[in-house]
Structure formats: C-alpha cells, structure tokens
Amino acid sequence: MDTLSVLREVDDLDQPAVPETAPHQGRPARVFERVLDRLARSPYPRAILLYLVIRTASVQLLDLLAARRGTTLTDRLTAWDGQWYLRLAVHGYADLPGTLDAARQPYSDAPMAFFPLYPKLVEAVMWLGPDVVTAALMVSVLGGLVLACGLIRIGRAVSPDRGDRTGLVLVALWAGAPMAIVFSMAYTEAVFCAFAVWALVGVLERRWLLAGLCAFGAGLSRSTAVVLVAVVVLAALIAFFRRTEKRWWALAGAVIAPLGVAGYLGFVAYRTGSWTGWQDIELRGWNTEFDFGAETADSVLTRLTGDESVFSTLTVFFLLGAVALAIVAVFIRVPWPLTLYGVGVLLLAIGTRGLPDAKIRFILPAFPVLIPIAIGLSKRRTVTAVVAAAAWVVLGAWFSAHALTAWRYAI
C-alpha cells in the first residue's frame, strides 16, 4: 500500500459517521420547495392574482365616483337586491319585515323571489364572526376566485395548444367586463358563475359527478340555472346513451343536476299554492315575465333612433355585441355545451321583460361569448393582448361605476 492510500484511509476514519436517518433529514424543506415550484408553474395563482387586481381596481374607481356623488362604497356594494340578500341572511324568509310588491303594497311572498344559497352562505360566514355586510362581500370574493380558476380549465378545453394563456385572457375579460362590479357586490353572480364554470368544466372533462353537483348548487343560487341544468342533463344523457366508459356516472350527474332549481321552485309552488308560484312572484313583485324579447326589441330600437345618453347607447352596443360574439362562437366551433349555455343565457335575458337597463348584468353569466376574443388575443403578441385587455377593463370599470352611481335602474 503506498503512502497516498494510507493517508486517504486515515482521512476517512476522521470523518464523522453519517446517521442512518440522513436521507430523511430536510424532507419538509424539499416538500416545501416542490410545492413552491408547482405553484410557480401553475396558472391558478396567476389567475387569482389577475382577478383580484382587476376587481380591486374596479372597486377603487367605484369608490372615487361614489364619493363625488355623496354616497359611500359600502352603500353601493350593497344596493338594490343586495339589501334583500342581507336581510334574508339575518332574518330568513319567514320573518323578513316590510316586504312590498311593485305597486308598493304589502306582499309577504316577495322574499321567495330570491334563491336561498347565497344568503345561507352569508349566514354561515357570519357564524365565524364577521358582520353581515363583510360576510356577504367575502362570499362574493371567494366565489370570484373559484370561477377564475375554473376559467383556466375552460381555456385548456377550447384552446389546447395555448390553453393557460387563453384562460388567463378569459379571466381578464370576464373580471373586467361591463357590470362585472356585481362580482364584488352582495349579489349572487359570483357564486352562481363559479358553479356554472365548474359544471361546464365537468361536462367538458367528462367528470359527471362534478357537473351534476355544481349544476345542483347553481340551481339553488338563481333562476338562470335552468339553462345550465338543461346543458348538463343533455350532455350527460348523450354520454349515457352512447355507452361511454363513465355512462353510469353520467346518468347520476343527469339526475342530480336539476334537483336544486326544481327543488326550490317546487318549494315556492307549495308555499304559494300555485305551480307557477315563483313566476307569479316575479310578475307581481318586479313586473318581470318572459315576453319573447318584445320589450328588449322596443328598447333597442328606441335607443338607437332617439337622443339617448352615452350609457344607454353603450348598453345597446354591448347587448348586440354579445349576440354577435355568440354567433362567432358557433362558427369557430366552440364546444357545443359552452355555446349552448352562452346562447341560452342570452336568449333568457333578452326574452325577459323588466328593467331593460339591467340587461348587461343579466347576460354577464354568458361568459362563453367572450371565448372567441380570448382565443384571438391569446394568439397575439403579449403586448397586444395586454393593451387590448387593459382597454376593455378600463371601459368595463367605468361602465360599472357609472351604472352604480349615476344610473338608477342599471343593476
């Protein structure tokens, strides 16, 4: 053995023994690093951050305009139907005081026009400590974050080659759309749209239990769910009769989906003693009924031929633009469940009489009409996409803030 080998052996003997547990040391740190790495590569945190930035900017603009008109931000974020939901969260349906119909006459059945899930969620959050206003706004914010994540999955479905980019553009377009301020209000839109997006994700990904449960939740949130339920049930039944791999899960989804909306409408029918109880309440309480678009057509014609404000004219243009985008979605072959849902929401909003200025809010859940724009912008240079989306957000934020501060019936 040469001198060099001897020195190496002595050096090895001087080294401290490595404990048997050494491979396990630092495992929490490695797990944490892997989690951070996945978060860095995941589009969901970016979607949430983008949504929060856009919604915060919109709310700040509303605060500025509200102050100039002598009102408060809280008053605007809880206006109109928001007051109904706050009172329902505190008092419930049976004990709600001072309910009136459209003629300002006492009407005890009026509260049943509002679906129960949102006020129940607000009530649950209040149990944790916040006051009713804070709880209501928290529910809306959380609903918005859930829907933002769902849009990423929608983007992947409609644009597989650049899905996450398309999804992020779709988040920006929807979060900054005209009247998207309701996502930050004590209203049901954020919660309903969260359920709607994930129900459609379930349909597109053949996750039928997810689709059925989300359609069930949407049905307890607002009447627009009838369109979503119809799409989910139709898609599930097609999968069942085609004998696909998950055909029994599809059948389960088809059975679960309508239980929410059918259950609540049935409850109202029982309480009022009429099969059309909910529709009767809408008509007496808000002068709202389905008239096949007669009032909408008259309103559009009047505003396009008369001396109307910029706000009224923009309302018409946004409505017509949504219809045009729905047609484009059909021609570029957006997956049929998305197209059918978007067209159905548009037809329901256009065909319903009552508050023509509020049509933009009513069509807001029809997010698939924005998919053609999202796909187009995702194929452009980043600078072009950012500038176009930013211009849309600024327009939408102004429209929303103006609607809540200067236009009496736009919400």
Coordinates of C-alpha atoms in Angstrom, one line a residue:
M1 CA 0.0 0.0 0.0
D2 CA 1.5 3.3 -1.0
T3 CA 1.7 6.4 1.3
L4 CA -1.2 8.2 -0.6
S5 CA -3.6 5.3 0.0
V6 CA -2.8 5.2 3.7
L7 CA -3.4 9.0 4.1
R8 CA -6.8 8.6 2.4
E9 CA -7.9 5.8 4.8
V10 CA -6.8 7.9 7.8
D11 CA -8.8 10.8 6.4
D12 CA -11.9 8.6 6.0
L13 CA -11.6 7.4 9.6
D14 CA -11.6 11.0 10.8
Q15 CA -14.9 11.7 9.1
P16 CA -17.9 11.6 11.4
A17 CA -20.3 8.7 10.9
V18 CA -23.4 9.6 8.8
P19 CA -26.6 8.8 10.8
E20 CA -29.0 6.3 9.2
T21 CA -31.7 8.9 9.1
A22 CA -29.7 11.3 6.9
P23 CA -31.7 10.6 3.8
H24 CA -34.8 11.8 5.7
Q25 CA -33.3 15.0 7.0
G26 CA -34.5 18.1 5.2
R27 CA -37.6 16.3 3.8
P28 CA -40.0 19.1 4.9
A29 CA -37.8 21.7 3.2
R30 CA -37.7 19.6 0.0
V31 CA -41.5 19.2 0.1
F32 CA -41.9 22.9 0.6
E33 CA -39.6 23.6 -2.3
R34 CA -41.6 21.2 -4.5
V35 CA -44.9 23.0 -3.5
L36 CA -43.4 26.4 -4.3
D37 CA -42.2 25.1 -7.7
R38 CA -45.6 23.7 -8.6
L39 CA -47.2 27.0 -7.6
A40 CA -44.8 28.9 -9.7
R41 CA -45.6 26.8 -12.7
S42 CA -49.3 26.6 -12.0
P43 CA -51.6 29.1 -13.8
Y44 CA -54.1 29.1 -10.9
P45 CA -52.3 31.6 -8.6
R46 CA -51.8 33.9 -11.6
A47 CA -55.5 33.7 -12.4
I48 CA -56.4 34.5 -8.8
L49 CA -53.9 37.4 -8.7
L50 CA -55.1 38.8 -12.0
Y51 CA -58.7 38.6 -10.9
L52 CA -58.0 40.3 -7.6
V53 CA -56.1 43.1 -9.3
I54 CA -58.8 43.8 -11.8
R55 CA -61.6 43.7 -9.3
T56 CA -59.7 45.8 -6.8
A57 CA -59.1 48.5 -9.4
S58 CA -62.8 48.5 -10.4
V59 CA -63.9 48.8 -6.8
Q60 CA -61.5 51.7 -6.3
L61 CA -62.9 53.6 -9.3
L62 CA -66.4 53.0 -7.9
D63 CA -65.3 54.4 -4.5
L64 CA -64.0 57.5 -6.3
L65 CA -67.2 58.1 -8.2
A66 CA -69.4 57.3 -5.2
A67 CA -67.5 59.9 -3.1
R68 CA -68.0 62.5 -5.8
R69 CA -71.8 61.9 -5.7
G70 CA -72.1 62.0 -2.0
T71 CA -72.5 58.3 -1.2
T72 CA -70.3 55.6 0.2
L73 CA -68.7 52.5 -1.3
T74 CA -70.5 50.2 1.2
D75 CA -73.8 51.7 0.2
R76 CA -73.1 51.0 -3.5
L77 CA -71.8 47.4 -2.9
T78 CA -75.0 46.5 -1.0
A79 CA -77.5 48.4 -3.1
W80 CA -80.8 47.2 -4.6
D81 CA -81.1 43.4 -4.4
G82 CA -78.1 43.4 -2.1
Q83 CA -80.3 44.7 0.6
W84 CA -82.7 41.8 0.1
Y85 CA -79.9 39.3 0.5
L86 CA -78.5 40.9 3.6
R87 CA -82.0 40.9 5.2
L88 CA -82.5 37.3 4.2
A89 CA -79.2 36.3 5.8
V90 CA -80.2 38.0 9.1
H91 CA -84.0 37.3 9.3
G92 CA -84.7 34.4 6.9
Y93 CA -87.7 34.1 4.7
A94 CA -90.5 33.8 7.2
D95 CA -89.6 36.8 9.4
L96 CA -88.5 39.3 6.8
P97 CA -90.2 42.7 7.6
G98 CA -91.6 45.3 5.3
T99 CA -91.8 43.4 2.0
L100 CA -93.7 45.2 -0.8
D101 CA -94.6 44.4 -4.4
A102 CA -94.1 46.6 -7.5
A103 CA -97.1 48.7 -6.5
R104 CA -95.6 49.3 -3.1
Q105 CA -98.3 47.2 -1.4
P106 CA -97.5 44.6 1.3
Y107 CA -96.5 41.3 -0.2
S108 CA -95.3 38.6 2.2
D109 CA -94.3 36.2 -0.6
A110 CA -91.9 38.6 -2.2
P111 CA -88.7 37.3 -0.5
M112 CA -89.2 33.9 -2.2
A113 CA -88.2 35.5 -5.5
F114 CA -84.6 35.3 -4.2
F115 CA -82.9 31.9 -4.2
P116 CA -81.6 30.6 -0.9
L117 CA -78.0 29.5 -1.3
Y118 CA -76.3 32.9 -1.3
P119 CA -78.0 34.2 1.9
K120 CA -77.3 30.8 3.6
L121 CA -73.6 31.1 2.7
V122 CA -73.6 34.6 4.1
E123 CA -75.2 33.3 7.3
A124 CA -72.6 30.6 7.6
V125 CA -69.8 33.1 7.3
M126 CA -71.4 35.3 9.9
W127 CA -71.3 32.4 12.3
L128 CA -67.5 32.8 12.2
G129 CA -67.7 36.4 13.4
P130 CA -67.9 39.0 10.6
D131 CA -70.9 41.3 10.3
V132 CA -73.5 40.6 7.6
V133 CA -72.0 43.1 5.1
T134 CA -68.5 41.8 5.5
A135 CA -69.7 38.2 5.3
A136 CA -71.7 38.9 2.1
L137 CA -68.7 40.6 0.3
M138 CA -66.4 37.8 1.5
V139 CA -68.7 35.2 -0.1
S140 CA -68.7 37.1 -3.4
V141 CA -64.9 37.5 -3.4
L142 CA -64.4 33.8 -2.7
G143 CA -66.9 32.8 -5.4
G144 CA -65.0 35.0 -7.8
L145 CA -61.7 33.3 -7.0
V146 CA -63.2 29.9 -7.7
L147 CA -64.6 31.0 -11.0
A148 CA -61.3 32.5 -12.0
C149 CA -59.6 29.1 -11.5
G150 CA -62.4 27.4 -13.5
L151 CA -61.8 29.7 -16.4
I152 CA -58.2 28.3 -16.7
R153 CA -59.7 24.8 -17.3
I154 CA -62.1 26.2 -19.8
G155 CA -59.2 27.8 -21.6
R156 CA -57.5 24.5 -21.8
A157 CA -60.6 22.9 -23.3
V158 CA -61.2 25.4 -26.0
S159 CA -57.5 26.1 -26.9
P160 CA -55.4 23.0 -26.1
D161 CA -52.2 24.5 -27.8
R162 CA -52.2 27.6 -25.6
G163 CA -54.8 26.8 -23.0
D164 CA -53.4 28.5 -19.9
R165 CA -52.8 31.7 -21.9
T166 CA -56.3 31.7 -23.3
G167 CA -57.7 31.0 -19.8
L168 CA -55.8 34.0 -18.3
V169 CA -57.1 36.3 -21.1
L170 CA -60.6 35.0 -20.4
V171 CA -60.2 35.8 -16.7
A172 CA -59.2 39.3 -17.6
L173 CA -62.1 39.8 -20.0
W174 CA -64.7 38.5 -17.6
A175 CA -63.4 40.1 -14.4
G176 CA -63.3 43.4 -16.2
A177 CA -66.5 43.2 -18.2
P178 CA -69.2 45.8 -18.1
M179 CA -71.2 45.3 -14.9
A180 CA -68.7 42.8 -13.5
I181 CA -68.8 45.0 -10.5
V182 CA -71.6 42.7 -9.3
F183 CA -68.8 40.1 -8.6
S184 CA -67.8 42.4 -5.8
M185 CA -71.2 43.2 -4.5
A186 CA -73.7 41.4 -2.2
Y187 CA -75.2 39.7 -5.2
T188 CA -75.4 36.1 -6.4
E189 CA -73.5 36.4 -9.7
A190 CA -70.0 35.4 -8.3
V191 CA -71.4 32.3 -6.6
F192 CA -73.6 31.3 -9.5
C193 CA -70.9 31.8 -12.1
A194 CA -68.4 29.8 -10.0
F195 CA -70.9 26.9 -10.0
A196 CA -71.6 27.4 -13.7
V197 CA -68.0 27.4 -14.8
W198 CA -67.1 24.3 -12.9
A199 CA -70.3 22.5 -14.0
L200 CA -69.2 23.1 -17.6
V201 CA -65.6 22.0 -16.8
G202 CA -67.2 18.8 -15.5
V203 CA -69.1 18.4 -18.8
L204 CA -66.1 19.0 -21.0
E205 CA -63.8 16.7 -18.9
R206 CA -66.5 14.0 -18.5
R207 CA -66.5 14.4 -14.8
W208 CA -70.2 13.9 -14.4
L209 CA -70.5 14.0 -10.6
L210 CA -68.7 17.4 -10.6
A211 CA -71.0 18.6 -13.3
G212 CA -74.2 17.4 -11.6
L213 CA -73.2 18.7 -8.1
C214 CA -72.2 22.2 -9.5
A215 CA -75.4 22.4 -11.5
F216 CA -77.3 21.5 -8.3
G217 CA -75.5 24.3 -6.5
A218 CA -76.2 26.8 -9.3
G219 CA -79.9 25.8 -9.2
L220 CA -80.1 27.0 -5.6
S221 CA -78.4 30.3 -6.5
R222 CA -80.6 31.9 -9.2
S223 CA -83.1 31.1 -11.9
T224 CA -80.6 31.3 -14.7
A225 CA -79.6 27.9 -13.7
V226 CA -82.4 26.4 -15.8
V227 CA -80.1 26.9 -18.8
L228 CA -77.1 25.4 -17.2
V229 CA -79.1 22.4 -15.9
A230 CA -80.5 21.8 -19.4
V231 CA -77.0 21.7 -20.9
V232 CA -75.6 19.4 -18.2
V233 CA -78.5 17.0 -18.4
L234 CA -78.4 16.9 -22.2
A235 CA -74.7 16.3 -22.3
A236 CA -74.9 13.6 -19.6
L237 CA -77.8 11.8 -21.3
I238 CA -75.9 11.8 -24.6
A239 CA -72.9 10.2 -22.9
F240 CA -75.1 7.6 -21.2
F241 CA -76.9 6.5 -24.4
R242 CA -73.7 6.4 -26.3
R243 CA -72.5 3.9 -23.7
T244 CA -69.3 5.8 -22.9
E245 CA -66.9 4.5 -20.3
K246 CA -68.5 6.5 -17.5
R247 CA -72.1 6.2 -18.6
W248 CA -73.5 5.4 -15.1
W249 CA -71.7 8.4 -13.6
A250 CA -73.2 10.4 -16.5
L251 CA -76.7 9.2 -15.5
A252 CA -76.0 10.1 -11.9
G253 CA -75.0 13.6 -13.0
A254 CA -78.2 14.0 -15.0
V255 CA -80.3 13.0 -12.0
I256 CA -78.5 15.3 -9.6
A257 CA -78.2 18.4 -11.8
P258 CA -81.9 19.6 -11.8
L259 CA -82.6 18.9 -8.1
G260 CA -81.5 22.3 -6.9
V261 CA -83.6 24.5 -9.1
A262 CA -86.5 22.1 -9.3
G263 CA -86.5 21.7 -5.5
Y264 CA -86.6 25.4 -4.8
L265 CA -89.3 26.1 -7.5
G266 CA -91.3 23.2 -6.1
F267 CA -90.9 24.6 -2.6
V268 CA -92.2 28.0 -3.7
A269 CA -95.1 26.4 -5.6
Y270 CA -96.0 24.5 -2.4
R271 CA -95.8 27.7 -0.3
T272 CA -97.9 29.8 -2.7
G273 CA -100.3 27.1 -3.7
S274 CA -99.6 27.6 -7.4
W275 CA -97.5 25.6 -9.9
T276 CA -96.3 29.0 -11.3
G277 CA -95.7 30.4 -7.8
W278 CA -92.2 31.8 -8.5
Q279 CA -93.1 33.3 -11.8
D280 CA -96.2 34.9 -10.2
I281 CA -93.9 36.5 -7.5
E282 CA -91.6 37.9 -10.2
L283 CA -94.5 39.4 -12.1
R284 CA -96.3 41.0 -9.1
G285 CA -93.1 42.0 -7.3
W286 CA -90.9 43.2 -10.2
N287 CA -93.1 43.3 -13.3
T288 CA -90.9 40.6 -14.8
E289 CA -92.0 37.9 -17.2
F290 CA -90.9 36.2 -20.4
D291 CA -92.3 38.2 -23.4
F292 CA -90.1 36.6 -26.1
G293 CA -88.0 39.8 -26.4
A294 CA -90.7 42.3 -27.2
E295 CA -89.6 44.8 -24.6
T296 CA -85.9 44.3 -25.5
A297 CA -86.5 44.9 -29.2
D298 CA -88.5 48.1 -28.4
S299 CA -85.9 49.4 -26.1
V300 CA -83.1 48.8 -28.6
L301 CA -85.0 50.5 -31.4
T302 CA -85.9 53.5 -29.2
R303 CA -82.3 54.0 -28.1
L304 CA -80.8 53.6 -31.5
T305 CA -83.2 56.2 -33.0
G306 CA -83.6 58.6 -30.1
D307 CA -81.5 61.2 -28.3
E308 CA -80.1 58.9 -25.6
S309 CA -77.2 59.1 -23.2
V310 CA -73.8 57.5 -23.8
F311 CA -74.6 55.0 -21.2
S312 CA -77.9 53.9 -22.8
T313 CA -76.2 53.7 -26.2
L314 CA -73.4 51.6 -24.8
T315 CA -75.9 49.3 -23.2
V316 CA -77.4 48.5 -26.6
F317 CA -74.0 48.1 -28.3
F318 CA -72.8 45.7 -25.6
L319 CA -76.0 43.7 -25.9
L320 CA -75.7 43.5 -29.7
G321 CA -72.0 42.7 -29.4
A322 CA -72.8 39.8 -27.1
V323 CA -75.2 38.4 -29.7
A324 CA -72.6 38.8 -32.5
L325 CA -70.0 37.0 -30.4
A326 CA -72.4 34.2 -29.7
I327 CA -72.8 33.7 -33.5
V328 CA -69.0 33.8 -33.9
A329 CA -68.7 31.1 -31.2
V330 CA -70.9 28.9 -33.2
F331 CA -68.9 29.4 -36.4
I332 CA -65.5 28.8 -34.8
R333 CA -66.9 25.6 -33.2
V334 CA -66.5 26.4 -29.5
P335 CA -67.5 23.1 -27.8
W336 CA -71.3 22.8 -28.0
P337 CA -72.0 22.7 -24.3
L338 CA -70.3 26.1 -23.9
T339 CA -72.0 27.6 -26.9
L340 CA -75.4 26.2 -26.0
Y341 CA -75.1 27.6 -22.4
G342 CA -74.0 31.0 -23.6
V343 CA -76.7 31.3 -26.2
G344 CA -79.3 30.1 -23.7
V345 CA -78.4 32.7 -21.1
L346 CA -78.5 35.4 -23.8
L347 CA -82.0 34.3 -25.0
L348 CA -83.3 34.1 -21.5
A349 CA -82.1 37.6 -20.7
I350 CA -83.2 39.1 -24.0
G351 CA -86.6 37.4 -23.9
T352 CA -87.5 38.6 -20.3
R353 CA -89.4 41.8 -19.8
G354 CA -88.4 44.1 -17.0
L355 CA -85.6 46.6 -16.3
P356 CA -84.1 46.9 -19.8
D357 CA -81.2 48.9 -18.4
A358 CA -80.2 45.8 -16.3
K359 CA -79.8 43.5 -19.4
I360 CA -76.0 43.8 -19.3
R361 CA -75.9 42.3 -15.8
F362 CA -78.3 39.6 -16.8
I363 CA -76.1 38.5 -19.7
L364 CA -72.9 38.6 -17.6
P365 CA -73.1 34.8 -16.8
A366 CA -73.0 34.1 -20.5
F367 CA -69.2 34.0 -20.4
P368 CA -68.7 31.7 -23.4
V369 CA -69.5 34.6 -25.7
L370 CA -66.1 36.0 -24.7
I371 CA -64.2 32.9 -25.8
P372 CA -63.7 34.0 -29.4
I373 CA -62.0 37.2 -28.2
A374 CA -59.9 35.2 -25.6
I375 CA -58.7 32.8 -28.3
G376 CA -57.9 35.6 -30.7
L377 CA -55.9 37.6 -28.1
S378 CA -54.0 34.6 -26.9
K379 CA -52.6 34.2 -30.4
R380 CA -51.3 37.8 -30.5
R381 CA -48.1 39.2 -29.1
T382 CA -48.1 39.7 -25.3
V383 CA -48.0 43.5 -25.6
T384 CA -51.0 43.5 -27.9
A385 CA -53.0 41.2 -25.7
V386 CA -52.2 43.2 -22.6
V387 CA -53.1 46.5 -24.1
A388 CA -56.4 45.2 -25.6
A389 CA -57.4 43.6 -22.3
A390 CA -56.4 46.6 -20.3
A391 CA -58.6 48.9 -22.5
W392 CA -61.5 46.5 -22.0
V393 CA -61.0 46.5 -18.3
V394 CA -60.9 50.3 -18.1
L395 CA -64.1 50.6 -20.2
G396 CA -65.8 47.9 -18.0
A397 CA -64.8 49.5 -14.8
W398 CA -66.1 52.9 -15.8
F399 CA -69.3 51.5 -17.1
S400 CA -69.8 49.6 -13.8
A401 CA -69.0 52.6 -11.6
H402 CA -71.2 54.9 -13.7
A403 CA -74.1 52.4 -13.5
L404 CA -73.9 52.2 -9.7
T405 CA -73.6 55.9 -9.1
A406 CA -75.5 57.7 -11.9
W407 CA -78.0 55.3 -13.4
R408 CA -80.9 54.4 -11.3
Y409 CA -82.0 51.0 -12.7
A410 CA -78.9 49.6 -14.3
I411 CA -78.3 47.0 -11.7

